[in-house]
PDB file of C-alpha atoms in Angstrom:
ATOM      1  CA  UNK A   1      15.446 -22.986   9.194  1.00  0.00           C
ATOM      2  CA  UNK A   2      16.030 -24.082  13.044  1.00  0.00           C
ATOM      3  CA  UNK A   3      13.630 -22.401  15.456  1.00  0.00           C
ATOM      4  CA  UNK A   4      16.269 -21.262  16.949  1.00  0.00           C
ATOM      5  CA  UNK A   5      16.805 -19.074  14.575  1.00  0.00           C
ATOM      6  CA  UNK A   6      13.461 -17.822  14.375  1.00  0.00           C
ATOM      7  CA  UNK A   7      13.921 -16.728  18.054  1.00  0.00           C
ATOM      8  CA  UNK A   8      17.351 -15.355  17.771  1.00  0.00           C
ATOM      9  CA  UNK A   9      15.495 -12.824  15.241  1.00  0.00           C
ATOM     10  CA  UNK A  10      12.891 -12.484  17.390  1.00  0.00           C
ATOM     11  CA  UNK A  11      15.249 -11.324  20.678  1.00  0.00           C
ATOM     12  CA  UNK A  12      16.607  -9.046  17.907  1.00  0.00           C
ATOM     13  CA  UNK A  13      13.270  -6.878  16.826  1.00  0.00           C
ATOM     14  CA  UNK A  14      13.038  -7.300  20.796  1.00  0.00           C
ATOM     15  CA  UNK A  15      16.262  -5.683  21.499  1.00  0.00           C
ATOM     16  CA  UNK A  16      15.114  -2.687  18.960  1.00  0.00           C
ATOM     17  CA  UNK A  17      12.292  -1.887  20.199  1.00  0.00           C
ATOM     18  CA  UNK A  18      11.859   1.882  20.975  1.00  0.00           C
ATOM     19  CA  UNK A  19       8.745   3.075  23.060  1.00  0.00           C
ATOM     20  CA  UNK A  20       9.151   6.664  21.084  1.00  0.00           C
ATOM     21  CA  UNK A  21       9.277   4.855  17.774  1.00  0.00           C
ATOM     22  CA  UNK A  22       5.811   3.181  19.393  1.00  0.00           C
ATOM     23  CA  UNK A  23       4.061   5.783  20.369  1.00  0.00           C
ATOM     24  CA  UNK A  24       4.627   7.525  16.874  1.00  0.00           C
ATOM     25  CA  UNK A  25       3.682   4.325  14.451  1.00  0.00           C
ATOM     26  CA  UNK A  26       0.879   3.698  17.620  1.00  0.00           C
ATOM     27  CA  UNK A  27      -0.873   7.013  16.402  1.00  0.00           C
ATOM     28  CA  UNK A  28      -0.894   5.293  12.415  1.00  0.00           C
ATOM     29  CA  UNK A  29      -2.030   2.051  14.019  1.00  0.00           C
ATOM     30  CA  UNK A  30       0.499   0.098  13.270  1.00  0.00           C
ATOM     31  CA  UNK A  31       1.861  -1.471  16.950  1.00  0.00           C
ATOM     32  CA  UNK A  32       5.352  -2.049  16.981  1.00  0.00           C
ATOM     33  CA  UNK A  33       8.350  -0.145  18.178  1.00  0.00           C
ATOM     34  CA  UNK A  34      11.353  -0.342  15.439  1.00  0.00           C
ATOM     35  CA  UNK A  35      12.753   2.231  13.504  1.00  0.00           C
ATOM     36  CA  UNK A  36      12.520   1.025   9.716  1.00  0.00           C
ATOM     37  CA  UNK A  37      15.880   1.785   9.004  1.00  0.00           C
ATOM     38  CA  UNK A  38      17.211  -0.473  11.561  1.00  0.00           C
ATOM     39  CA  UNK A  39      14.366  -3.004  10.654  1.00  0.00           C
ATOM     40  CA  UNK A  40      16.075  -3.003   6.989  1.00  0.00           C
ATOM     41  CA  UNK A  41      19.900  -3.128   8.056  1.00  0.00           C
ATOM     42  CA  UNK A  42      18.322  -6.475  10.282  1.00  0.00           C
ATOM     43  CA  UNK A  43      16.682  -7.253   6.723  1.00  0.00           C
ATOM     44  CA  UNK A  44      19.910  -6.673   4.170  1.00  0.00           C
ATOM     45  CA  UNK A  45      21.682  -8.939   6.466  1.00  0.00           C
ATOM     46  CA  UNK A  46      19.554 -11.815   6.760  1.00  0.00           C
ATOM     47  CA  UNK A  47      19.286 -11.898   2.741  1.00  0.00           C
ATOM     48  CA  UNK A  48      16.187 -13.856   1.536  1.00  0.00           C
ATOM     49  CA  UNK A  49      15.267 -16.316   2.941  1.00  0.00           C
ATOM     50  CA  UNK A  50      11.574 -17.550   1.885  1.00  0.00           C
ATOM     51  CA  UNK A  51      10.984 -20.171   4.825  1.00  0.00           C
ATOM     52  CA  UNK A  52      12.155 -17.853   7.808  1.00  0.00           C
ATOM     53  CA  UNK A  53      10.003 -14.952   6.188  1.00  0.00           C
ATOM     54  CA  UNK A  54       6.704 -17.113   6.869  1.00  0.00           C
ATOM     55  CA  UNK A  55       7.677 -18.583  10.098  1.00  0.00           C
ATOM     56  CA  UNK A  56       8.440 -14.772  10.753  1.00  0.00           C
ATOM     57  CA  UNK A  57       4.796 -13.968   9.323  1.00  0.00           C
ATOM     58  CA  UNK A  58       3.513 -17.074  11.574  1.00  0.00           C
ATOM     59  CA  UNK A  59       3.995 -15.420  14.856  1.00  0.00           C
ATOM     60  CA  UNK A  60       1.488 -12.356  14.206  1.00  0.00           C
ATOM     61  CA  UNK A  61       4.181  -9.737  15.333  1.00  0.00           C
ATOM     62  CA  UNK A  62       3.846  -7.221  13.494  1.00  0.00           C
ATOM     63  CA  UNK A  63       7.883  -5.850  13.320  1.00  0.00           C
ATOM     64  CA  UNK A  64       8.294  -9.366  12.470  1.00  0.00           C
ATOM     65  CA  UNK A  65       5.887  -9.613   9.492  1.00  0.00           C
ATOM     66  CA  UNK A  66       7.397  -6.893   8.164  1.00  0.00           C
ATOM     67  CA  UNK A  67      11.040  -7.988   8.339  1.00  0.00           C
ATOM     68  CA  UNK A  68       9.278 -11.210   6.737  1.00  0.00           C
ATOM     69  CA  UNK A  69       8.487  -9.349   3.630  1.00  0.00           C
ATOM     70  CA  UNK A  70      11.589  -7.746   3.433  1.00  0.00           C
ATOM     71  CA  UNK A  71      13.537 -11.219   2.919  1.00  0.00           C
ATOM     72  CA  UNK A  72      10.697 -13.500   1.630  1.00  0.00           C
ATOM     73  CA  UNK A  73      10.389 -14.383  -2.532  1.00  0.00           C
ATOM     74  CA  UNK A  74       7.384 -12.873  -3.416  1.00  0.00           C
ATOM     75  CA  UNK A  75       7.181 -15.246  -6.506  1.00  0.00           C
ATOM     76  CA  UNK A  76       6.781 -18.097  -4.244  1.00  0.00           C
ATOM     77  CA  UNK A  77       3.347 -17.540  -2.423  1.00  0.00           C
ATOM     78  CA  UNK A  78       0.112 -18.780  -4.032  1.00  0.00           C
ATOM     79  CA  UNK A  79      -2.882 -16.972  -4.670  1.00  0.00           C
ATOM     80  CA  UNK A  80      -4.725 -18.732  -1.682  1.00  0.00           C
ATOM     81  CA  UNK A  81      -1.669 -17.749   0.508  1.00  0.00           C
ATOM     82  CA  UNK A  82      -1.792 -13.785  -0.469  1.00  0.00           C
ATOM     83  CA  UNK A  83      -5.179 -13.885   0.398  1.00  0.00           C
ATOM     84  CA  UNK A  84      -5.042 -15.664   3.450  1.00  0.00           C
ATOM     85  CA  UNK A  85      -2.018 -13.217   4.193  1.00  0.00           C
ATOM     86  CA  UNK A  86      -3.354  -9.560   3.354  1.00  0.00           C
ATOM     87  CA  UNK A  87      -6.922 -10.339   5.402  1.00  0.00           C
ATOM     88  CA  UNK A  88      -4.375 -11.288   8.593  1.00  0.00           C
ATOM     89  CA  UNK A  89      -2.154  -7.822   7.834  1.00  0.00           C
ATOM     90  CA  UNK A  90      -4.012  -6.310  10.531  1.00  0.00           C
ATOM     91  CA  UNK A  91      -1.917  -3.072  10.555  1.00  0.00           C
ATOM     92  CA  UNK A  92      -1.736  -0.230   7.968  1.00  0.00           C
ATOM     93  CA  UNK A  93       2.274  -0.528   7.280  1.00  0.00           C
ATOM     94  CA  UNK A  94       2.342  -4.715   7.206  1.00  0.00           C
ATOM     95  CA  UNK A  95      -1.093  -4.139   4.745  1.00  0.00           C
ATOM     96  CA  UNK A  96       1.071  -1.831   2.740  1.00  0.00           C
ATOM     97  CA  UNK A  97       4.156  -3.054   2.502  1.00  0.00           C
ATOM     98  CA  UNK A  98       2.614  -6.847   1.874  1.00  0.00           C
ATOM     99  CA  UNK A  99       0.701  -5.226  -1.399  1.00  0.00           C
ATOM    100  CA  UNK A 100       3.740  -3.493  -3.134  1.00  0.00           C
ATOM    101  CA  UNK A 101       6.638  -5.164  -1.822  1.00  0.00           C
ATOM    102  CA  UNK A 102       4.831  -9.159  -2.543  1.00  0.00           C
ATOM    103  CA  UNK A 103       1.750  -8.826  -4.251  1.00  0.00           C
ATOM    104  CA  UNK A 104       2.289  -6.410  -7.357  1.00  0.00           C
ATOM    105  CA  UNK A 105       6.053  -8.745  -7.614  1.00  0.00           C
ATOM    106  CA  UNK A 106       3.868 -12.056  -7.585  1.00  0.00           C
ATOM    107  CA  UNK A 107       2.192 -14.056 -11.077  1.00  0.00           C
ATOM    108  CA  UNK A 108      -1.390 -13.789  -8.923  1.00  0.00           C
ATOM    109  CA  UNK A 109      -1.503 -10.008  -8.489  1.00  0.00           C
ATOM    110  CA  UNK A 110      -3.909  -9.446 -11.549  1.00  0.00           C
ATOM    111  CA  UNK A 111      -6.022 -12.325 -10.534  1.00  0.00           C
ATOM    112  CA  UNK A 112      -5.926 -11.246  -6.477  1.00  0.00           C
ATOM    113  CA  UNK A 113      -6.597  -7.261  -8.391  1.00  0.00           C
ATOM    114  CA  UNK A 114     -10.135  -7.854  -9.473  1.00  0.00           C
ATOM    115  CA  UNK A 115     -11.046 -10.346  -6.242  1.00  0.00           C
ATOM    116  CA  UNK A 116     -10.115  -7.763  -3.826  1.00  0.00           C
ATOM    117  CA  UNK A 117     -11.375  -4.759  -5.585  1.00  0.00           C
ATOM    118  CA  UNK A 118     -14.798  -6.210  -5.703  1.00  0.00           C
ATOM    119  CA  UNK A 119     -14.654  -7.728  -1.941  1.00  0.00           C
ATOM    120  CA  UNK A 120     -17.391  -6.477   0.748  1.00  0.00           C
ATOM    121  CA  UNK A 121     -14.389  -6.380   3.316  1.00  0.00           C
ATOM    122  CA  UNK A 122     -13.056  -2.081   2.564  1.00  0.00           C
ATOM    123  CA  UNK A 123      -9.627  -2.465   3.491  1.00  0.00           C
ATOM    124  CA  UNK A 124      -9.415  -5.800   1.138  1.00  0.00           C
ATOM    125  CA  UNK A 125     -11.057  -3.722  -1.416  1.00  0.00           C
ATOM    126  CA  UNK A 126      -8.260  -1.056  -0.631  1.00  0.00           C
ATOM    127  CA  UNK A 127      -5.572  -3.315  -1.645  1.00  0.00           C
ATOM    128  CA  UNK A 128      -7.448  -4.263  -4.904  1.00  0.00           C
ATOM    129  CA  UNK A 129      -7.432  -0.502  -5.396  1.00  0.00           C
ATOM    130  CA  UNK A 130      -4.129  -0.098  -4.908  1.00  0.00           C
ATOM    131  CA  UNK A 131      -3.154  -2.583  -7.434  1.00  0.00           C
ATOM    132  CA  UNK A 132      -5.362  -0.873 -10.105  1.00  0.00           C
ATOM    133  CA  UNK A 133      -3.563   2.367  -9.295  1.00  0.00           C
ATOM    134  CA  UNK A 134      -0.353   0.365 -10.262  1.00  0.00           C
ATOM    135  CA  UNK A 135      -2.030  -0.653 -13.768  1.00  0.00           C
ATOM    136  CA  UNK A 136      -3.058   3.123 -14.335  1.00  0.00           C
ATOM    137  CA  UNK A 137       0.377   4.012 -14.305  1.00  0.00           C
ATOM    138  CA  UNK A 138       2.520   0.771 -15.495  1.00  0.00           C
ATOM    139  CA  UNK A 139      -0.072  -1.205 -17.304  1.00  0.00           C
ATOM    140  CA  UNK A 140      -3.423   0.411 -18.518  1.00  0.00           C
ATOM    141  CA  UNK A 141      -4.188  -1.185 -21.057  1.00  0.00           C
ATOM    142  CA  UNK A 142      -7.353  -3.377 -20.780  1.00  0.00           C
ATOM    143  CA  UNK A 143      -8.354  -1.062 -18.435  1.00  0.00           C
ATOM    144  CA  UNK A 144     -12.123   0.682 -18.354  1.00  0.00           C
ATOM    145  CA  UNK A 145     -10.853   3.919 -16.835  1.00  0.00           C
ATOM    146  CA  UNK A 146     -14.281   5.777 -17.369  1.00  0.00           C
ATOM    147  CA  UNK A 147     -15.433   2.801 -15.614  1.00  0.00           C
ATOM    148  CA  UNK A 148     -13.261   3.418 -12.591  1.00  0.00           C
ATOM    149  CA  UNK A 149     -13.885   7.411 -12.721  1.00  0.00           C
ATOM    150  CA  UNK A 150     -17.963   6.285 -12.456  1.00  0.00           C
ATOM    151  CA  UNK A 151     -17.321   4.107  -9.315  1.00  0.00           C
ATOM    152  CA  UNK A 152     -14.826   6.387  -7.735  1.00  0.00           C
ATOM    153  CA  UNK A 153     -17.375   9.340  -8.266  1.00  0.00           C
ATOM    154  CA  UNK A 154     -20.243   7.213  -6.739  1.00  0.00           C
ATOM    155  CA  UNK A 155     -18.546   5.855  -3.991  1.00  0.00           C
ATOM    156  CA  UNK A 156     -15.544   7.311  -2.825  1.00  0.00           C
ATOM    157  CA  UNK A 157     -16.905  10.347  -0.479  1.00  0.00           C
ATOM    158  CA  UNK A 158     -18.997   7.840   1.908  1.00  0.00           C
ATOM    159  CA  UNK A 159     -15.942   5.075   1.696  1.00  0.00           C
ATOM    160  CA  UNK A 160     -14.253   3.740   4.897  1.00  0.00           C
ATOM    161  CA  UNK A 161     -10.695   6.057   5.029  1.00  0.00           C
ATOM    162  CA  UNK A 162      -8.612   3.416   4.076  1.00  0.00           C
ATOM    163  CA  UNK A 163     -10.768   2.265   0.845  1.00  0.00           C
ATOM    164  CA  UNK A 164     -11.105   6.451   0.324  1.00  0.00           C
ATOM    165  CA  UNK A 165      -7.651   7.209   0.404  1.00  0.00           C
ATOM    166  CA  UNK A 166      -7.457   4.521  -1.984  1.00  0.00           C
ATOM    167  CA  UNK A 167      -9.781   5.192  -4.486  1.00  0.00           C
ATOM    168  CA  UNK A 168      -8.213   9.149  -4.641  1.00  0.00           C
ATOM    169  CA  UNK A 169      -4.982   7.822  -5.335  1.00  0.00           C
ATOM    170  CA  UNK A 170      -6.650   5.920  -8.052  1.00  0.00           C
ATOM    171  CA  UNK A 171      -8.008   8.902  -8.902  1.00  0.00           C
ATOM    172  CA  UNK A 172      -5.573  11.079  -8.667  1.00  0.00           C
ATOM    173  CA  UNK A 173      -3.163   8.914 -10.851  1.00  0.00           C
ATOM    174  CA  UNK A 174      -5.796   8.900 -13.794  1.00  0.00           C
ATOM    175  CA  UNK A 175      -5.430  12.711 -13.817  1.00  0.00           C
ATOM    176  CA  UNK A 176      -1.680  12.355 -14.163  1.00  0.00           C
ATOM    177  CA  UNK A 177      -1.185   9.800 -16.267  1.00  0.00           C
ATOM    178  CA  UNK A 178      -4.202   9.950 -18.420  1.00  0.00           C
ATOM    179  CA  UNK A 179      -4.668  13.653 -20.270  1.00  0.00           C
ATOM    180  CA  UNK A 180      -7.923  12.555 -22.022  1.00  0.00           C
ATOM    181  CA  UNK A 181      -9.468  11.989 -18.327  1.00  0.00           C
ATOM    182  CA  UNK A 182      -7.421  14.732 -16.675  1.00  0.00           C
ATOM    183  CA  UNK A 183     -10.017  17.245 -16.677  1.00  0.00           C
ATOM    184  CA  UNK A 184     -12.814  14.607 -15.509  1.00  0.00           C
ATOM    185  CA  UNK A 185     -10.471  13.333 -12.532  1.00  0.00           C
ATOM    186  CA  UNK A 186     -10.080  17.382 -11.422  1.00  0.00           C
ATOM    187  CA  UNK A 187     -14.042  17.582 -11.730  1.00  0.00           C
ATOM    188  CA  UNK A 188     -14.618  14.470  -9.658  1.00  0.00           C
ATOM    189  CA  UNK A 189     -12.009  15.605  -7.314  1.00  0.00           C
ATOM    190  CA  UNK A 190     -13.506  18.920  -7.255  1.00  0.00           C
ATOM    191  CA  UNK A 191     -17.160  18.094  -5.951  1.00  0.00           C
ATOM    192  CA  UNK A 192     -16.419  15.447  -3.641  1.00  0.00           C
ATOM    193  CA  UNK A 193     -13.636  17.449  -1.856  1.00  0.00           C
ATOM    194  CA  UNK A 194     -12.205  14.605  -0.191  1.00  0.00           C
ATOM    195  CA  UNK A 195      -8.386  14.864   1.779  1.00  0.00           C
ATOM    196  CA  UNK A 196      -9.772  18.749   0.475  1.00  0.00           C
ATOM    197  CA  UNK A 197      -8.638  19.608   4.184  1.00  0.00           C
ATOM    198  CA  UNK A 198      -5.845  16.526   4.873  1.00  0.00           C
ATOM    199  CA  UNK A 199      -2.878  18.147   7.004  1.00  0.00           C
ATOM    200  CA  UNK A 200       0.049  18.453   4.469  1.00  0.00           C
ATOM    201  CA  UNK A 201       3.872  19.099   5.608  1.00  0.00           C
ATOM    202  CA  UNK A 202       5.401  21.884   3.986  1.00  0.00           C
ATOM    203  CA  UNK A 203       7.318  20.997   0.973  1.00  0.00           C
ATOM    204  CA  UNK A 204       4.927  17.833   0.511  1.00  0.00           C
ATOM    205  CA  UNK A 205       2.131  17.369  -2.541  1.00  0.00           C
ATOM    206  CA  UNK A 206      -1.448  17.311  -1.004  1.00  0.00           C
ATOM    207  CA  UNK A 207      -3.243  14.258  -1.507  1.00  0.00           C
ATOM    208  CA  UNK A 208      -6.184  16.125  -2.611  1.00  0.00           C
ATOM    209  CA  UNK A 209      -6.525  15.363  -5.762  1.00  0.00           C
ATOM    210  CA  UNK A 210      -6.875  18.528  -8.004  1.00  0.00           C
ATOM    211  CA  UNK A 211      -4.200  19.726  -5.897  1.00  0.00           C
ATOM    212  CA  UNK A 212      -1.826  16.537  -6.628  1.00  0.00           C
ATOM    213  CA  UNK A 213      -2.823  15.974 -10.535  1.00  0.00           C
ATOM    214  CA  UNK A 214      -2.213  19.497 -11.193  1.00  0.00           C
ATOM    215  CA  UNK A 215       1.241  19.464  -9.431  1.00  0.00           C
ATOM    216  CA  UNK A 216       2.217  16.208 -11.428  1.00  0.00           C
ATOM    217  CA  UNK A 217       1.592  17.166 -14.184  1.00  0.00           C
ATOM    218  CA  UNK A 218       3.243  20.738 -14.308  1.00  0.00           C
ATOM    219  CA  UNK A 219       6.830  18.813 -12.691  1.00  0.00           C
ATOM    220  CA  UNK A 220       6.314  16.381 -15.819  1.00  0.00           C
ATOM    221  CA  UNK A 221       6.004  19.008 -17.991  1.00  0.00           C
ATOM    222  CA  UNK A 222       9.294  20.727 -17.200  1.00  0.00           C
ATOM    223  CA  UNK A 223      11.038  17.791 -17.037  1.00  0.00           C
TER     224      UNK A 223
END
């Protein structure tokens, strides 16, 4: 793919940049100024293409890297390359967006799972988290679940917030999917109060957990 190109694109995310749209994703820490929707009209357009995505990812903009995941294969990065590519994702959204849109599509994710989980860096550890929480629900077996309830007990109050909010989604998705832990995860949940107080729009599930397992699972059970 010509340069060109990569600039063209570039003049684009330029052209749709919104200093409203900034100071909003500016107070989530994620610096860039383009409403998503218009980011993914740019991205359903452009249709994948794998070597623009990482040129994309090579200039460290962050609107940019994520248009970049939007049209890149995520069964064509390497292990070595994820890794390199999640401790760059400086920024909340790219960090997010790089985990469940590439990682959890790509053959590595189990072995990039237990790296990250176990790495000294939190927000690395975050995205290691965040790929167990996928396994809770999707893939469990294999799983030490009373293993994960004894770290996320001992651990998760004093955790950095993005490792924390983590961890309770981890444990809040143990509650819901797993009845034999359910009453465990509440307990946990219970004592360590954590997101106990997190500002929750009306109409919207609170993240703390008792809160969200116990919401879950009544839906599910009228379903």
């Amino acid at each position: 793919m010509a340069e060109s190109t990569v600039a063209e694109v570039m003049d684009e995310l330029a052209a749709l940049e919104d200093p409203k749209v900034r100071a909003v994703n500016e107070k989530h820490g994620d610096d860039h100024g383009v409403n998503l929707t218009k980011l993914r009209a740019v991205a359903k357009r452009l249709k994948t293409q794998q070597e623009l995505a990482q040129q994309l990812w090579a200039t460290g903009d962050t609107a940019a890297r994520l248009l970049a995941l939007l049209i890149c294969r995520p069964k064509a990065f390497g292990r070595d390359e994820l890794d390199v590519m999640l401790r760059e994702a400086r920024t909340p959204k790219v960090h997010d967006w790089l985990v469940n849109y590439v990682v959890k599509k790509n053959p590595h994710a189990e072995d990039l799972r237990v790296a990250w989980t176990a790495d000294s860096d939190p927000v690395v550890a975050s995205a290691g988290w965040a790929l167990t929480t996928e396994r809770v629900a999707k893939k469990p077996e294999g799983l030490d679940l009373s293993g994960l309830l004894d770290v996320i007990e001992a651990e998760m109050r004093d955790a950095p917030d993005r490792l924390q909010w983590a961890m309770n989604h981890c444990l809040a998705q143990i509650g819901i999917e797993h009845a034999e832990y359910r009453a465990r995860a509440i307990d946990i949940g219970e004592r360590l109060r954590v997101l106990e107080d997190y500002p929750t729009p009306p109409n919207c599930t609170s993240p703390f957990a008792p809160i969200w397992i116990s919401e879950m699972v009544r839906r599910q059970s009228e379903k």
